[in-house]
JSON list of C-alpha atoms in Angstrom, two decimals:
[
{"chain": "A", "resi": 7, "resn": "MET", "atom": "CA", "xyz": [86.75, 85.59, 87.91]},
{"chain": "A", "resi": 8, "resn": "GLN", "atom": "CA", "xyz": [88.08, 86.74, 91.25]},
{"chain": "A", "resi": 9, "resn": "GLY", "atom": "CA", "xyz": [91.03, 89.06, 91.75]},
{"chain": "A", "resi": 10, "resn": "GLU", "atom": "CA", "xyz": [93.61, 88.98, 94.50]},
{"chain": "A", "resi": 11, "resn": "ARG", "atom": "CA", "xyz": [96.59, 91.28, 94.85]},
{"chain": "A", "resi": 12, "resn": "LEU", "atom": "CA", "xyz": [99.87, 89.69, 95.93]},
{"chain": "A", "resi": 13, "resn": "ILE", "atom": "CA", "xyz": [103.16, 91.48, 96.45]},
{"chain": "A", "resi": 14, "resn": "LEU", "atom": "CA", "xyz": [106.02, 89.05, 95.93]},
{"chain": "A", "resi": 15, "resn": "GLU", "atom": "CA", "xyz": [109.68, 89.66, 96.78]},
{"chain": "A", "resi": 16, "resn": "THR", "atom": "CA", "xyz": [112.70, 88.27, 94.97]},
{"chain": "A", "resi": 17, "resn": "ASP", "atom": "CA", "xyz": [116.26, 87.60, 96.05]},
{"chain": "A", "resi": 18, "resn": "ARG", "atom": "CA", "xyz": [119.43, 88.85, 94.32]},
{"chain": "A", "resi": 19, "resn": "ALA", "atom": "CA", "xyz": [119.13, 86.15, 91.66]},
{"chain": "A", "resi": 20, "resn": "GLY", "atom": "CA", "xyz": [115.53, 87.07, 90.85]},
{"chain": "A", "resi": 21, "resn": "ASN", "atom": "CA", "xyz": [114.02, 83.98, 92.50]},
{"chain": "A", "resi": 22, "resn": "LEU", "atom": "CA", "xyz": [110.89, 84.27, 94.64]},
{"chain": "A", "resi": 23, "resn": "LYS", "atom": "CA", "xyz": [111.58, 84.40, 98.38]},
{"chain": "A", "resi": 24, "resn": "GLN", "atom": "CA", "xyz": [108.20, 82.79, 99.17]},
{"chain": "A", "resi": 25, "resn": "VAL", "atom": "CA", "xyz": [105.95, 80.94, 96.75]},
{"chain": "A", "resi": 26, "resn": "PRO", "atom": "CA", "xyz": [102.30, 81.88, 97.33]},
{"chain": "A", "resi": 27, "resn": "LYS", "atom": "CA", "xyz": [99.67, 79.23, 98.10]},
{"chain": "A", "resi": 28, "resn": "LEU", "atom": "CA", "xyz": [97.30, 78.94, 95.12]},
{"chain": "A", "resi": 29, "resn": "PRO", "atom": "CA", "xyz": [93.89, 77.24, 94.82]},
{"chain": "A", "resi": 30, "resn": "PRO", "atom": "CA", "xyz": [94.07, 73.60, 93.71]},
{"chain": "A", "resi": 31, "resn": "ASN", "atom": "CA", "xyz": [93.03, 72.53, 90.21]},
{"chain": "A", "resi": 32, "resn": "LYS", "atom": "CA", "xyz": [92.61, 76.09, 88.91]},
{"chain": "A", "resi": 33, "resn": "GLN", "atom": "CA", "xyz": [94.22, 78.13, 86.17]},
{"chain": "A", "resi": 34, "resn": "VAL", "atom": "CA", "xyz": [95.93, 81.32, 87.32]},
{"chain": "A", "resi": 35, "resn": "GLU", "atom": "CA", "xyz": [96.79, 84.30, 85.14]},
{"chain": "A", "resi": 36, "resn": "ALA", "atom": "CA", "xyz": [99.53, 86.60, 86.43]},
{"chain": "A", "resi": 37, "resn": "ILE", "atom": "CA", "xyz": [100.57, 90.09, 85.36]},
{"chain": "A", "resi": 38, "resn": "PHE", "atom": "CA", "xyz": [103.80, 91.29, 86.96]},
{"chain": "A", "resi": 39, "resn": "LEU", "atom": "CA", "xyz": [104.34, 94.99, 87.68]},
{"chain": "A", "resi": 40, "resn": "ILE", "atom": "CA", "xyz": [107.74, 95.96, 89.05]},
{"chain": "A", "resi": 41, "resn": "ILE", "atom": "CA", "xyz": [107.38, 98.24, 92.10]},
{"chain": "A", "resi": 42, "resn": "ALA", "atom": "CA", "xyz": [109.89, 101.09, 92.34]},
{"chain": "A", "resi": 43, "resn": "ASP", "atom": "CA", "xyz": [112.20, 101.09, 95.35]},
{"chain": "A", "resi": 44, "resn": "ALA", "atom": "CA", "xyz": [110.22, 102.05, 98.41]},
{"chain": "A", "resi": 45, "resn": "THR", "atom": "CA", "xyz": [113.32, 103.60, 99.98]},
{"chain": "A", "resi": 46, "resn": "GLU", "atom": "CA", "xyz": [113.22, 106.50, 97.53]},
{"chain": "A", "resi": 47, "resn": "ALA", "atom": "CA", "xyz": [110.26, 108.69, 98.40]},
{"chain": "A", "resi": 48, "resn": "PRO", "atom": "CA", "xyz": [109.30, 110.84, 95.43]},
{"chain": "A", "resi": 49, "resn": "PHE", "atom": "CA", "xyz": [109.59, 114.58, 96.05]},
{"chain": "A", "resi": 50, "resn": "LYS", "atom": "CA", "xyz": [106.15, 116.09, 96.36]},
{"chain": "A", "resi": 51, "resn": "ARG", "atom": "CA", "xyz": [105.92, 119.80, 95.74]},
{"chain": "A", "resi": 52, "resn": "ARG", "atom": "CA", "xyz": [103.49, 121.50, 98.07]},
{"chain": "A", "resi": 53, "resn": "VAL", "atom": "CA", "xyz": [101.09, 124.01, 96.55]},
{"chain": "A", "resi": 54, "resn": "PRO", "atom": "CA", "xyz": [98.43, 126.14, 98.22]},
{"chain": "A", "resi": 55, "resn": "HIS", "atom": "CA", "xyz": [94.76, 125.40, 97.81]},
{"chain": "A", "resi": 56, "resn": "PRO", "atom": "CA", "xyz": [93.36, 127.15, 94.69]},
{"chain": "A", "resi": 57, "resn": "ASP", "atom": "CA", "xyz": [90.93, 129.19, 96.83]},
{"chain": "A", "resi": 58, "resn": "ILE", "atom": "CA", "xyz": [93.80, 130.92, 98.68]},
{"chain": "A", "resi": 59, "resn": "ALA", "atom": "CA", "xyz": [96.54, 130.88, 96.04]},
{"chain": "A", "resi": 60, "resn": "GLY", "atom": "CA", "xyz": [97.84, 134.42, 95.47]},
{"chain": "A", "resi": 61, "resn": "LYS", "atom": "CA", "xyz": [95.69, 135.93, 98.24]},
{"chain": "A", "resi": 62, "resn": "ILE", "atom": "CA", "xyz": [98.08, 135.50, 101.21]},
{"chain": "A", "resi": 63, "resn": "GLN", "atom": "CA", "xyz": [100.35, 138.27, 102.48]},
{"chain": "A", "resi": 64, "resn": "ILE", "atom": "CA", "xyz": [103.43, 137.43, 104.55]},
{"chain": "A", "resi": 65, "resn": "LEU", "atom": "CA", "xyz": [103.74, 140.08, 107.25]},
{"chain": "A", "resi": 66, "resn": "ALA", "atom": "CA", "xyz": [106.64, 138.66, 109.31]},
{"chain": "A", "resi": 67, "resn": "ASN", "atom": "CA", "xyz": [109.69, 136.41, 109.12]},
{"chain": "A", "resi": 68, "resn": "ILE", "atom": "CA", "xyz": [108.34, 132.90, 108.58]},
{"chain": "A", "resi": 69, "resn": "VAL", "atom": "CA", "xyz": [111.76, 131.22, 108.75]},
{"chain": "A", "resi": 70, "resn": "ASP", "atom": "CA", "xyz": [111.86, 131.55, 112.55]},
{"chain": "A", "resi": 71, "resn": "SER", "atom": "CA", "xyz": [108.43, 129.94, 112.95]},
{"chain": "A", "resi": 72, "resn": "VAL", "atom": "CA", "xyz": [109.69, 126.44, 112.05]},
{"chain": "A", "resi": 73, "resn": "PRO", "atom": "CA", "xyz": [112.89, 124.64, 113.14]},
{"chain": "A", "resi": 74, "resn": "ASP", "atom": "CA", "xyz": [115.74, 124.73, 110.60]},
{"chain": "A", "resi": 75, "resn": "THR", "atom": "CA", "xyz": [115.59, 120.93, 110.19]},
{"chain": "A", "resi": 76, "resn": "ASP", "atom": "CA", "xyz": [112.06, 121.14, 108.78]},
{"chain": "A", "resi": 77, "resn": "TRP", "atom": "CA", "xyz": [113.11, 123.39, 105.92]},
{"chain": "A", "resi": 78, "resn": "GLU", "atom": "CA", "xyz": [115.35, 120.68, 104.36]},
{"chain": "A", "resi": 79, "resn": "LEU", "atom": "CA", "xyz": [117.95, 123.26, 103.40]},
{"chain": "A", "resi": 80, "resn": "PRO", "atom": "CA", "xyz": [121.44, 122.18, 102.29]},
{"chain": "A", "resi": 81, "resn": "GLN", "atom": "CA", "xyz": [123.99, 122.54, 105.07]}
]
C-alpha cells in the first residue's frame, strides 16, 4: 500500500474543481478531512521559555521599543 496526500478544492456547489489523475486498474480508498479556512489564522499565545519564565525583570518602558502597529492594540 502506498500513500499519497492530495488537497482537492471544491466550488460553491461542492463539486471538485479538478479531478486528480489516478493509477489505471487500481482500487483507491479515500478519507476526506475538511480543512478549516486558511484565511483565519488561529491566535497563538506567546509564552516565555520555561527556563526564563518568572526570572525576567522589566527595567524600562518596553512599549516604546516596538512600533504601535506590532502590538495589535485596538484603535
